[in-house]
Structures are given as C-alpha cells and as structure tokens.
Short mmCIF file of N, CA and C in Angstrom, two decimals:
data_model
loop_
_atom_site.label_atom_id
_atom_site.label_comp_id
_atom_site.label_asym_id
_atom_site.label_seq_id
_atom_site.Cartn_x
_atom_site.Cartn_y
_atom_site.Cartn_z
N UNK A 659 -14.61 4.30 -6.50
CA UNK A 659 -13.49 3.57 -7.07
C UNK A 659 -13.59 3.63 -8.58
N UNK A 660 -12.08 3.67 -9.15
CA UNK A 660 -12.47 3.81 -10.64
C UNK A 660 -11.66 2.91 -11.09
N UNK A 661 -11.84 2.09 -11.96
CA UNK A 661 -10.81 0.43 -12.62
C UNK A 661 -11.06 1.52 -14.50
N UNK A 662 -9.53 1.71 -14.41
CA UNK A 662 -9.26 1.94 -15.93
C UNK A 662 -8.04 0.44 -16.45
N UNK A 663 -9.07 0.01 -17.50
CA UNK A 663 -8.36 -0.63 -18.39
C UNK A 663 -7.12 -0.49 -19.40
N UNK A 664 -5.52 -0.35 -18.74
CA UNK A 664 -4.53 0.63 -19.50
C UNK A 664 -3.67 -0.45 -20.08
N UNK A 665 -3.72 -0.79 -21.85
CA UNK A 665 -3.18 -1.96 -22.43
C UNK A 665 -2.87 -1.77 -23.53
N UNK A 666 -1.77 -2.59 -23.77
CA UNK A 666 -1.42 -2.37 -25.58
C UNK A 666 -2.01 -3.77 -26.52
N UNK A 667 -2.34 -3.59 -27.34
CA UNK A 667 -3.25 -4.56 -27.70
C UNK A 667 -2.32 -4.72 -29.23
N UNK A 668 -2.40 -6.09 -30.41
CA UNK A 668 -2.00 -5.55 -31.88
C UNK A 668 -2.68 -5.31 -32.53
N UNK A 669 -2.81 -4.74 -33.50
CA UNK A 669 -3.71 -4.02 -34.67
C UNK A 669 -4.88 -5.16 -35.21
N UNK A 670 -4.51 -6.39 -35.06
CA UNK A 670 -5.50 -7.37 -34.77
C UNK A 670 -5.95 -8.24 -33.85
N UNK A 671 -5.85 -7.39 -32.65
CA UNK A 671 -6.44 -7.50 -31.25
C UNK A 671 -6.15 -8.42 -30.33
N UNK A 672 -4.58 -9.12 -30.42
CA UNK A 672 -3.91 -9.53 -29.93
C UNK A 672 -3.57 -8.59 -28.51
N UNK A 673 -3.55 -9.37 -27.10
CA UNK A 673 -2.84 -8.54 -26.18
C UNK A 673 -1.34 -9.22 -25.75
N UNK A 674 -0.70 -10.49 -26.37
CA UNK A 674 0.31 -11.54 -26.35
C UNK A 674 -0.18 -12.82 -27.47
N UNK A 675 0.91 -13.23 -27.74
CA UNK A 675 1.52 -14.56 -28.37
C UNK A 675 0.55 -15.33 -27.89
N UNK A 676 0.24 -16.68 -28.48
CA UNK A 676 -0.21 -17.71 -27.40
C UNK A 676 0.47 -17.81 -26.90
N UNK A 677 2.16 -18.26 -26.53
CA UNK A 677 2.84 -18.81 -25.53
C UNK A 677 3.02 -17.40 -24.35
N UNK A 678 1.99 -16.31 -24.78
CA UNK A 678 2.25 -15.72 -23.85
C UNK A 678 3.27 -14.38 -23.99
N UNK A 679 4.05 -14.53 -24.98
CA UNK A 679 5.15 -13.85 -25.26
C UNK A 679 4.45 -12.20 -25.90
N UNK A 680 5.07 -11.13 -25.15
CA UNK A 680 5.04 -9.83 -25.19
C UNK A 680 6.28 -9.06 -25.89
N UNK A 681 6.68 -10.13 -26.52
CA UNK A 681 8.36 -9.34 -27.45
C UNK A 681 7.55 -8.28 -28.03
N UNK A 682 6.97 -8.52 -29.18
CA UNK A 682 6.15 -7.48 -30.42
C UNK A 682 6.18 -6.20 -29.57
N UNK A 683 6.05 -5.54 -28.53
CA UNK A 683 5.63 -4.59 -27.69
C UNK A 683 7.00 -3.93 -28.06
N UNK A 684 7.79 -4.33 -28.26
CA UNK A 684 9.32 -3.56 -28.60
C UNK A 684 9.73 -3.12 -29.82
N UNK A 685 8.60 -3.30 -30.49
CA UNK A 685 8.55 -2.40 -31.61
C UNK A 685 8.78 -0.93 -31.84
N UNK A 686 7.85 -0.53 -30.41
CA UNK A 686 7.84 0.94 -30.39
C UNK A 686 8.26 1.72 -29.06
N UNK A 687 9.14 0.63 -28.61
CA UNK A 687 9.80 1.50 -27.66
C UNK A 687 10.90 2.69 -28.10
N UNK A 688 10.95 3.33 -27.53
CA UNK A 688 12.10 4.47 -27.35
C UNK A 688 12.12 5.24 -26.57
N UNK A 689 13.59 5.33 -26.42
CA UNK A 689 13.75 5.95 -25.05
C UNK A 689 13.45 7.72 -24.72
N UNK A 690 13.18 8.13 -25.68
CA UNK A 690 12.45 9.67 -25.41
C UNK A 690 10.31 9.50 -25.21
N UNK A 691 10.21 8.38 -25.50
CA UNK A 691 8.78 8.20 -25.16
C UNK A 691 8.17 6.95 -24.54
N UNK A 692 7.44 7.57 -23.23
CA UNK A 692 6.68 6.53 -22.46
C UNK A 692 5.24 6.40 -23.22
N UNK A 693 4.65 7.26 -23.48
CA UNK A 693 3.26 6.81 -24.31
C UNK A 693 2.53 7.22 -23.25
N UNK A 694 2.81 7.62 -22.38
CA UNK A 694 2.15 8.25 -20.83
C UNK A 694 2.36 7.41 -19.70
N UNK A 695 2.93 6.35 -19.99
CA UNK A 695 2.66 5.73 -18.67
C UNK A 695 3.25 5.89 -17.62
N UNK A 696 4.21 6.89 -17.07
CA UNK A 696 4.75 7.29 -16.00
C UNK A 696 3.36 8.13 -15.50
N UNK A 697 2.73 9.01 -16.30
CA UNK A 697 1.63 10.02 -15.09
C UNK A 697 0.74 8.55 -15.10
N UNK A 698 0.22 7.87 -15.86
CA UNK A 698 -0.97 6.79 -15.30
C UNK A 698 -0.59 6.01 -13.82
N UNK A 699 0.89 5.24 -13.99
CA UNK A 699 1.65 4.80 -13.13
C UNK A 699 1.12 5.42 -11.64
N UNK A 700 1.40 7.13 -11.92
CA UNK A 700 1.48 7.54 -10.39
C UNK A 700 0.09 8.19 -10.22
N UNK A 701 -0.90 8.06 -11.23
CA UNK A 701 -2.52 8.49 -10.64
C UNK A 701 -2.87 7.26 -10.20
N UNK A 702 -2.68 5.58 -10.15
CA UNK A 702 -3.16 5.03 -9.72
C UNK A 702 -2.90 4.44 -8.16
N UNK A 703 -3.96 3.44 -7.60
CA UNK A 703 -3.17 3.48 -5.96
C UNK A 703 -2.89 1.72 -6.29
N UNK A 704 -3.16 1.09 -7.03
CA UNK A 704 -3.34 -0.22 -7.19
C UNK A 704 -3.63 -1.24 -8.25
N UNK A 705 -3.02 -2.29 -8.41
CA UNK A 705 -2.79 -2.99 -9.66
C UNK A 705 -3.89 -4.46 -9.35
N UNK A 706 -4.48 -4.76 -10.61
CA UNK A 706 -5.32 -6.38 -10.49
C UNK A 706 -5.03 -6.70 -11.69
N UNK A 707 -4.80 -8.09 -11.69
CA UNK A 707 -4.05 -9.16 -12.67
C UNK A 707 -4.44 -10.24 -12.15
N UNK A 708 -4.41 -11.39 -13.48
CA UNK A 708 -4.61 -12.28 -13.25
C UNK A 708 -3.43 -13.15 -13.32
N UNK A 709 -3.56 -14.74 -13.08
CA UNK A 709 -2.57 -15.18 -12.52
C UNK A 709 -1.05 -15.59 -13.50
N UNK A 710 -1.57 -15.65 -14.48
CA UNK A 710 -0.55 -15.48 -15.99
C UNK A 710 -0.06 -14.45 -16.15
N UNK A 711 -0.68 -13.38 -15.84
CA UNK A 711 -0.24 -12.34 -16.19
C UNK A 711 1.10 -11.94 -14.97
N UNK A 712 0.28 -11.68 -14.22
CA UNK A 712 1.63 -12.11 -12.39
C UNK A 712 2.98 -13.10 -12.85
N UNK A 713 2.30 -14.12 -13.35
CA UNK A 713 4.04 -15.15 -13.36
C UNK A 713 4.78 -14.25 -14.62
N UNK A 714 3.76 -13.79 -15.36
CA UNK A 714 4.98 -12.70 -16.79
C UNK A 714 5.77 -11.55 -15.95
N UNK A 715 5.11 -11.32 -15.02
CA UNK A 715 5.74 -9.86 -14.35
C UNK A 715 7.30 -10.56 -13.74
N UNK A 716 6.65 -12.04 -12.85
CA UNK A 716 7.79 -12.30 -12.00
C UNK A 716 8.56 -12.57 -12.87
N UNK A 717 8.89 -13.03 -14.47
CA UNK A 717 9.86 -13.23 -15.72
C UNK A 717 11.20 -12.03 -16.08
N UNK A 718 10.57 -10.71 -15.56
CA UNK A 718 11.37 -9.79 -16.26
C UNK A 718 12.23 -9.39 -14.62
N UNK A 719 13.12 -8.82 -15.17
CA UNK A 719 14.30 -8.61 -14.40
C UNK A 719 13.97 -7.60 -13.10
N UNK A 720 13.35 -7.24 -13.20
CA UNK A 720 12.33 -6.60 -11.72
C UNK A 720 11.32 -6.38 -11.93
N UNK A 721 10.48 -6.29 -10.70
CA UNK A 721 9.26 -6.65 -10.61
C UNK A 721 8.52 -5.48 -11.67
N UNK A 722 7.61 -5.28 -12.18
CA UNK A 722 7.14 -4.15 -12.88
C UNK A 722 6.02 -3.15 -12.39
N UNK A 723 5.88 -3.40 -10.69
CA UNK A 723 4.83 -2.79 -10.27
C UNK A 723 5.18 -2.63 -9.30
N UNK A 724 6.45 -1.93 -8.99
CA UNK A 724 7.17 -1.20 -7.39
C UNK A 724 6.18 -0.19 -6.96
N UNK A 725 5.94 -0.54 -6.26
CA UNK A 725 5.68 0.67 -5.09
C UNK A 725 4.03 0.54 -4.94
N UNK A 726 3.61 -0.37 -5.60
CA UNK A 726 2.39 -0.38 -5.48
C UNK A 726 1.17 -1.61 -4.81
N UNK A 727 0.58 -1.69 -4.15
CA UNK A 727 -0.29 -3.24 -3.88
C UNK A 727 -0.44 -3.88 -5.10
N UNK A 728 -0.24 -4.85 -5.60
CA UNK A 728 -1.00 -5.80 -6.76
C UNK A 728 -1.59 -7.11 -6.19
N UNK A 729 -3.32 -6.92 -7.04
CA UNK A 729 -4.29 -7.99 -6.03
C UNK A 729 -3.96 -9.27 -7.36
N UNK A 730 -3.93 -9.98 -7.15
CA UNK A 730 -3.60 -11.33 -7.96
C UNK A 730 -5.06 -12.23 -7.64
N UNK A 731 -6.33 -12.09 -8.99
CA UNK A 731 -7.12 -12.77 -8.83
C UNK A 731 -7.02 -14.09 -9.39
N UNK A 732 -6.71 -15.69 -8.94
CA UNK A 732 -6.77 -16.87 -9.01
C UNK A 732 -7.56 -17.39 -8.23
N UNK A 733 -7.75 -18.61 -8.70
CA UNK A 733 -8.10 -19.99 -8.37
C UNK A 733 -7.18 -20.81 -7.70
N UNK A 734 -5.79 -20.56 -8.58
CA UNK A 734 -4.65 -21.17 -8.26
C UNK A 734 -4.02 -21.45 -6.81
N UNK A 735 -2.91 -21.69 -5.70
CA UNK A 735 -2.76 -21.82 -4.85
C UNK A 735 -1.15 -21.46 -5.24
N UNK A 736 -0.82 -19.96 -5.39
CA UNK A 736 0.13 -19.17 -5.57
C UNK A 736 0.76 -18.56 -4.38
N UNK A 737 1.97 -18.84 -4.38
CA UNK A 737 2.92 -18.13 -3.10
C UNK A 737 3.66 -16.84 -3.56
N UNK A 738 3.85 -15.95 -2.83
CA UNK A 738 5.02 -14.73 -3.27
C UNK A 738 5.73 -13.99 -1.73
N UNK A 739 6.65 -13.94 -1.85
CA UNK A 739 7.65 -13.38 -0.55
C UNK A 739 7.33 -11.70 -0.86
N UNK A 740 7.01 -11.11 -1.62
CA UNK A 740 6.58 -9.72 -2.03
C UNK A 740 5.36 -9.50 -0.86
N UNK A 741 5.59 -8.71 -0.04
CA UNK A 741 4.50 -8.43 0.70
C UNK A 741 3.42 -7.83 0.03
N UNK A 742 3.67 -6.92 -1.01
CA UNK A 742 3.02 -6.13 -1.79
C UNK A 742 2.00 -6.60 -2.40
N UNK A 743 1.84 -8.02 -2.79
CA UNK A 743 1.35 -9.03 -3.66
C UNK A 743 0.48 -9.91 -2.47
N UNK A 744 -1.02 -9.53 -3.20
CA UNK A 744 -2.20 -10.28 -2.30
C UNK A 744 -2.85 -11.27 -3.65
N UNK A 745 -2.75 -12.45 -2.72
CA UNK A 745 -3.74 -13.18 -3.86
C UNK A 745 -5.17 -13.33 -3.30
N UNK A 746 -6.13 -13.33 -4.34
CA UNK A 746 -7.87 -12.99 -3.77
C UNK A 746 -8.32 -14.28 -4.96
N UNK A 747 -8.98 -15.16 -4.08
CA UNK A 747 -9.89 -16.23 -4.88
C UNK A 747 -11.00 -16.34 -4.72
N UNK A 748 -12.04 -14.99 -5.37
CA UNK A 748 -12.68 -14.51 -5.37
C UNK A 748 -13.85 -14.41 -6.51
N UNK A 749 -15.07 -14.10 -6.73
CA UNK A 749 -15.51 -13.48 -7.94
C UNK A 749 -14.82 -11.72 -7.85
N UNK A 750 -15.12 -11.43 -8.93
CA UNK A 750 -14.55 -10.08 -9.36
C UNK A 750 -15.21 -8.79 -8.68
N UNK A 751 -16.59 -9.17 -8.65
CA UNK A 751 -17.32 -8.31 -7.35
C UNK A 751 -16.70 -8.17 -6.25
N UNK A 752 -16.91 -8.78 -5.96
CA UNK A 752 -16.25 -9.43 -4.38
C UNK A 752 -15.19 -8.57 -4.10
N UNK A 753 -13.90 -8.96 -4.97
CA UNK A 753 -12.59 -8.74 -4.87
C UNK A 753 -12.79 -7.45 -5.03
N UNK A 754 -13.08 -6.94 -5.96
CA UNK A 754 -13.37 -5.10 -6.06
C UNK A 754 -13.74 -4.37 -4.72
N UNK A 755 -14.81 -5.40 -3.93
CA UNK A 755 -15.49 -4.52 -3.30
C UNK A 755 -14.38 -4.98 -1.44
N UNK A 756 -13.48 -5.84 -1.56
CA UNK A 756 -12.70 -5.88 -0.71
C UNK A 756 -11.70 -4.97 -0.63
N UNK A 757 -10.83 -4.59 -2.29
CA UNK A 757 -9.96 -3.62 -2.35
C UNK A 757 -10.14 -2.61 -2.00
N UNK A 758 -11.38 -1.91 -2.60
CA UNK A 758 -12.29 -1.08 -2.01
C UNK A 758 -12.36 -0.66 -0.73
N UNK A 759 -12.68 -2.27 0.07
CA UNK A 759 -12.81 -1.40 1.72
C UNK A 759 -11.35 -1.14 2.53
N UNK A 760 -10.18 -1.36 1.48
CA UNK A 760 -8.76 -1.15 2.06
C UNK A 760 -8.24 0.07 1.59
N UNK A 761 -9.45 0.82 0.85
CA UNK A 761 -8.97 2.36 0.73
C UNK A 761 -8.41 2.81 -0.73
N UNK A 762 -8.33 1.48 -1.28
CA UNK A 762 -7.79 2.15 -2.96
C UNK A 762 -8.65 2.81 -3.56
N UNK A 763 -8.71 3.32 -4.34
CA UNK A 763 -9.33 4.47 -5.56
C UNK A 763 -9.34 4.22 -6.89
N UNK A 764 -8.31 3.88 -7.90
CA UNK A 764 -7.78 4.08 -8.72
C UNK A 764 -7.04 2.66 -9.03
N UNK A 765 -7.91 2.09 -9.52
CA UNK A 765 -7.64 0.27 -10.09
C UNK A 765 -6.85 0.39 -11.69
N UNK A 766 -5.29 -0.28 -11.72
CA UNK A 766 -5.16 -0.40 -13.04
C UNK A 766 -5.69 -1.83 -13.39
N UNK A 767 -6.61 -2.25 -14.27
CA UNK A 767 -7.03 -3.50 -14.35
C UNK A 767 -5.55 -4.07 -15.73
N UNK A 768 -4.45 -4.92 -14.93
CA UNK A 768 -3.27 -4.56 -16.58
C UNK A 768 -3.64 -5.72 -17.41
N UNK A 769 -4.18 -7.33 -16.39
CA UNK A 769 -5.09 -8.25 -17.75
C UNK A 769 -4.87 -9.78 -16.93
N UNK A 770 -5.04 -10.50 -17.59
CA UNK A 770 -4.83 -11.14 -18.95
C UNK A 770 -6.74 -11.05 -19.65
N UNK A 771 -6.24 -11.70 -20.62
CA UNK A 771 -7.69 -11.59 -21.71
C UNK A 771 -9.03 -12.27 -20.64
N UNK A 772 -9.11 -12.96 -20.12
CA UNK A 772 -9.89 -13.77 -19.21
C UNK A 772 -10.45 -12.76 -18.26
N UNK A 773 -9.32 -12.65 -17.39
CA UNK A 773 -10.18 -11.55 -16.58
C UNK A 773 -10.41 -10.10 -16.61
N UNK A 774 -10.07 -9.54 -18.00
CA UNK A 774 -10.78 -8.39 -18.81
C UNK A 774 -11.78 -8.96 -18.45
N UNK A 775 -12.19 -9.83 -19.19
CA UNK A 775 -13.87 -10.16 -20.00
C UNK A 775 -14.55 -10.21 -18.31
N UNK A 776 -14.22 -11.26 -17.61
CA UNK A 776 -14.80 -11.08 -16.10
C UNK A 776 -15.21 -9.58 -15.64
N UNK A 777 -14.25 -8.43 -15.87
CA UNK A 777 -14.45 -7.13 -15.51
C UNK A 777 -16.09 -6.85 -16.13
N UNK A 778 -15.47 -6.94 -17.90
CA UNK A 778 -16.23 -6.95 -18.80
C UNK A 778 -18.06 -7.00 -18.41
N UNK A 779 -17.70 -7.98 -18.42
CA UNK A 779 -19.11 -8.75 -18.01
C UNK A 779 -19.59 -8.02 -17.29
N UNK A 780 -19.15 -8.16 -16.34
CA UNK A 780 -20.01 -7.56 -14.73
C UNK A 780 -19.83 -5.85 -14.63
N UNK A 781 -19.78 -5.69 -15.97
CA UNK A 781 -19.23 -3.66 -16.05
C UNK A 781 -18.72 -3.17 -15.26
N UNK A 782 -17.47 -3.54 -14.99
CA UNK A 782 -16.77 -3.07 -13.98
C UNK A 782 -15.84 -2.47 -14.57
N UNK A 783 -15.33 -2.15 -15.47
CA UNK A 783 -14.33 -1.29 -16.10
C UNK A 783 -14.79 0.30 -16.42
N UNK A 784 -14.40 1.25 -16.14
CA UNK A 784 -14.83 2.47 -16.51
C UNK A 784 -14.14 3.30 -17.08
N UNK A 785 -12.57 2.93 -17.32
CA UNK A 785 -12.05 3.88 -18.74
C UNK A 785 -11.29 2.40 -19.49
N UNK A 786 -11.24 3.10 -20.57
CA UNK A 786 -10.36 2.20 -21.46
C UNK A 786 -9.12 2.99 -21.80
N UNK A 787 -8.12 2.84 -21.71
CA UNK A 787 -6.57 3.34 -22.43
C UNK A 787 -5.79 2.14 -23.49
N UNK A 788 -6.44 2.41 -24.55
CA UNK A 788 -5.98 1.21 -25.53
C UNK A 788 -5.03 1.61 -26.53
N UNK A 789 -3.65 1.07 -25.95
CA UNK A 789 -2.98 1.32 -26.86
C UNK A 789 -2.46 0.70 -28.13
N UNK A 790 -2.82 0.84 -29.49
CA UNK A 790 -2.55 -0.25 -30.55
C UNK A 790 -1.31 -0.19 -31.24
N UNK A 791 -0.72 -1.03 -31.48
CA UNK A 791 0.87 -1.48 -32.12
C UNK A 791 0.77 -1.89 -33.11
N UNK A 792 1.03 -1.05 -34.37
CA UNK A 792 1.41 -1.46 -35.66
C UNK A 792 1.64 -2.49 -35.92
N UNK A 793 1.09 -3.53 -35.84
CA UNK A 793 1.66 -4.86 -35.77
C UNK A 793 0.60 -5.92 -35.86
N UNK A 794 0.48 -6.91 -36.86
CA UNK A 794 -0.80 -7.54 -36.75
C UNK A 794 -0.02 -9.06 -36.15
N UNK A 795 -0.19 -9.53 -35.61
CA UNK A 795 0.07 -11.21 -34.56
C UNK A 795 -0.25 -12.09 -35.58
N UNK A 796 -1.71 -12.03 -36.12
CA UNK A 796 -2.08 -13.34 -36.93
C UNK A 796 -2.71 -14.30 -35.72
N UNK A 797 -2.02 -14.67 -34.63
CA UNK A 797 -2.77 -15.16 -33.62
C UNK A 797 -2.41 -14.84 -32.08
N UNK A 798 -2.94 -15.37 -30.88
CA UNK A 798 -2.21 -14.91 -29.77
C UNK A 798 -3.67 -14.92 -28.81
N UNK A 799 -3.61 -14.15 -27.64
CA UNK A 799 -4.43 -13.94 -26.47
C UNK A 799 -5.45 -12.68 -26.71
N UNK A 800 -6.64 -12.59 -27.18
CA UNK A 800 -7.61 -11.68 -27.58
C UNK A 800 -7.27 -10.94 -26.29
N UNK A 801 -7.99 -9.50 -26.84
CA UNK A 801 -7.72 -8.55 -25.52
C UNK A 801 -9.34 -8.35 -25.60
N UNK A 802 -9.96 -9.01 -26.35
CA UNK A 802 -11.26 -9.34 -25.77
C UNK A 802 -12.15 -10.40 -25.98
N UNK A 803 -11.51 -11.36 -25.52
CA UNK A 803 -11.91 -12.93 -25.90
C UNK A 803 -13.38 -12.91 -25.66
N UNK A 804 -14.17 -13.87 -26.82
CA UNK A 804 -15.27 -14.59 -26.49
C UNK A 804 -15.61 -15.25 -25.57
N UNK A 805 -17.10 -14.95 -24.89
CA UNK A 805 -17.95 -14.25 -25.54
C UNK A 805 -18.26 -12.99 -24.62
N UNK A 806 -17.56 -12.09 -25.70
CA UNK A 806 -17.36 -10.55 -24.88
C UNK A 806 -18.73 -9.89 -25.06
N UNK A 807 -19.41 -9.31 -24.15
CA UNK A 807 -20.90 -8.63 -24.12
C UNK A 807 -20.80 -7.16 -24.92
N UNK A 808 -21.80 -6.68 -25.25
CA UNK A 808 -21.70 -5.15 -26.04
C UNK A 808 -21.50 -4.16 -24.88
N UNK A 809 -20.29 -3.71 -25.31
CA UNK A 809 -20.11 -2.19 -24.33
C UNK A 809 -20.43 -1.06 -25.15
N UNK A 810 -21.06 -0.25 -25.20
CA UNK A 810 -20.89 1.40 -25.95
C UNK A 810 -19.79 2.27 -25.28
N UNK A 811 -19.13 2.67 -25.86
CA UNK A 811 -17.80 3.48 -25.15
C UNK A 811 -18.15 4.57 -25.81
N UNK A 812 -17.77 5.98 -24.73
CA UNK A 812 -16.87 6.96 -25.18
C UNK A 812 -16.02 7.68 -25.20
N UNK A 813 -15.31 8.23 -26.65
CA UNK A 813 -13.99 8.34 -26.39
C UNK A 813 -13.55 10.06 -25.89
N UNK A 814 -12.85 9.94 -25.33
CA UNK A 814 -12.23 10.96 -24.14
C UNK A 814 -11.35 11.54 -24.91
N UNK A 815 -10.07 11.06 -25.57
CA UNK A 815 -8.97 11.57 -26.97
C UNK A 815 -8.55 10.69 -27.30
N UNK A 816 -7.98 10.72 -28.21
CA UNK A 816 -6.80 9.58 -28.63
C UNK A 816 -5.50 11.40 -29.25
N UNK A 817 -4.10 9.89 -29.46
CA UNK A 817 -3.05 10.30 -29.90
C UNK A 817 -2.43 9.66 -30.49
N UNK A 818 -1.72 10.05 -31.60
CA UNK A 818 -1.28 9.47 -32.31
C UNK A 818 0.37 9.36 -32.28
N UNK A 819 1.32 8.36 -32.20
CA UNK A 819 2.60 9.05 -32.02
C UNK A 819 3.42 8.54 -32.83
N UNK A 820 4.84 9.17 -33.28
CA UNK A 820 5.48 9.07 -34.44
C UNK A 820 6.23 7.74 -34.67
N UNK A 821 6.09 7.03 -33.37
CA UNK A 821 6.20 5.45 -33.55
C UNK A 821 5.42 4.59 -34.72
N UNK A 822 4.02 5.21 -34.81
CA UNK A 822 2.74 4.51 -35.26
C UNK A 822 1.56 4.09 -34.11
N UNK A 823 2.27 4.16 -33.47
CA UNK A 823 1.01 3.87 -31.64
C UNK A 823 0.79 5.05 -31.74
N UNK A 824 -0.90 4.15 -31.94
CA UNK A 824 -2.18 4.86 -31.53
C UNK A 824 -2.58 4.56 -30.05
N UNK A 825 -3.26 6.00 -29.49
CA UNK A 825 -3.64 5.76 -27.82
C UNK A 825 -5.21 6.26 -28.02
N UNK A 826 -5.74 5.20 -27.43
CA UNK A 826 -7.44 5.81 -27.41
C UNK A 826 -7.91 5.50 -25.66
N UNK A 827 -8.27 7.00 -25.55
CA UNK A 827 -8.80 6.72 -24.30
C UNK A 827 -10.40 7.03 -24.27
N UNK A 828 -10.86 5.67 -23.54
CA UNK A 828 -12.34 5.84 -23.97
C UNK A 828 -13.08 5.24 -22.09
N UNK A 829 -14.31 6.54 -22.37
CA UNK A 829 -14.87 5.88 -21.03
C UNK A 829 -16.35 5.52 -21.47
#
C-alpha cells in the first residue's frame, strides 16, 4: 500500500483559513491547467480524510471524490447516505491496515492538518505532492501542525507553473 500526501499548502504553510475557508486556492486556477490532478485522481483507488475536512467536501456543489471509496477517520458519530463514504473510529494503524485488507493500493491522504501529523507520526505517509500558492495567509490550519516529528524527504521533481504554483514531489 502506498498513502501519498497530495495538497496545496500557502507560501506560509497554511493548508485553510482558520474558519476553514479554502477561497485563496482560486488564485491559480485556470481552466487550461489542472496542476496534474486528473492523472493523480485516476492512479489512486482511495481517499482518507478527516472529519472537517469531509463536512468541506459535503459544502461544495458536488461531492469532490466521485467514483471513489472515501474512509472518514473520526471520533465523531457522523452519518452519510453516500454509500461510498465509510467512517472508521480508529487509530491510523488500524484504519490503514483495514483499508488495506479491502484491497486498496494507492491512499490519497487529502487532510486536515491533524490527521497529516497522525500519518506523520506513525510514518505512514510515503510521497509528498506539495503544492505551494503564491500567497502568504498570515494565519489559518498548518499543513504541519505542532508537534510535527523530523521527516528527511526526498525529492522526486518539482514544477514550476506560469500561475506561480510550485509542485514538489517528494518521497
């Protein structure tokens, strides 16, 4: 099994607003460039998020993860009519090693800052795809909140694109 970490983060390591809010990300949209995420989309078999991050998905005007299982790790006592959508109240081991025995491969880990660091911790992440946005927040949701442990990474490529997003992919 492989859990790649695929996220846009701001230039001062913001991954959202405190209230949560992901507007800033529309900085660099345009419609001749995905930034790759249509081939990541279809190399993976399966999505894990945490439970903030899930209620942002259910916010936007369709769901943002068709066609795929998404494991929803909480505490919480969360309902969804989406068959697609499993909630696991679990440690992060655990839950990995359940997805695991249902045949996935290819984990997008998409966040929130919390259960990065859970991945984090327990080295369970094995690529990074970090994408950074010209854009400094000033404050918001670390995309690697304290107290984050030392990882050594290495990097695989980066790209640079005429937006100003930078892509670093690091394993």
């Amino acid at each position: 099994m492989k859990v790649t970490l695929y996220i846009a983060t701001s230039l001062d390591g913001y991954i959202a607003r405190s209230n949560g809010g992901i507007d800033w990300l529309s900085i660099v949209e345009t419609p001749e460039e995905d930034y790759g995420y249509a081939a990541f989309y279809d190399s993976i078999d399966a999505i894990v998020l945490g439970s903030k991050t899930y209620e942002l998905g259910l916010s936007f005007d369709q769901w943002p993860y068709p066609d795929k299982k998404s494991f929803v790790l909480t505490q919480r006592d969360l309902k969804c009519d989406r068959e697609e959508v499993v909630f696991i109240s679990d440690t992060v081991n655990n839950a990995l090693a359940s997805i695991e025995k249902e045949g996935f491969k290819n984990i997008w880990l998409v966040g929130g800052g919390a259960l990065i660091n859970s991945f984090l911790r327990q080295s369970l992440i094995d690529e990074y795809i970090i994408s950074t946005i010209p854009i400094i927040l000033g404050d918001g949701i670390r995309l690697f909140p304290p107290p984050t442990c030392e990882q050594k990474l290495q990097l695989i490529n980066s790209k640079q694109y005429p937006s100003g997003l930078l892509q670093a992919h690091y394993r």
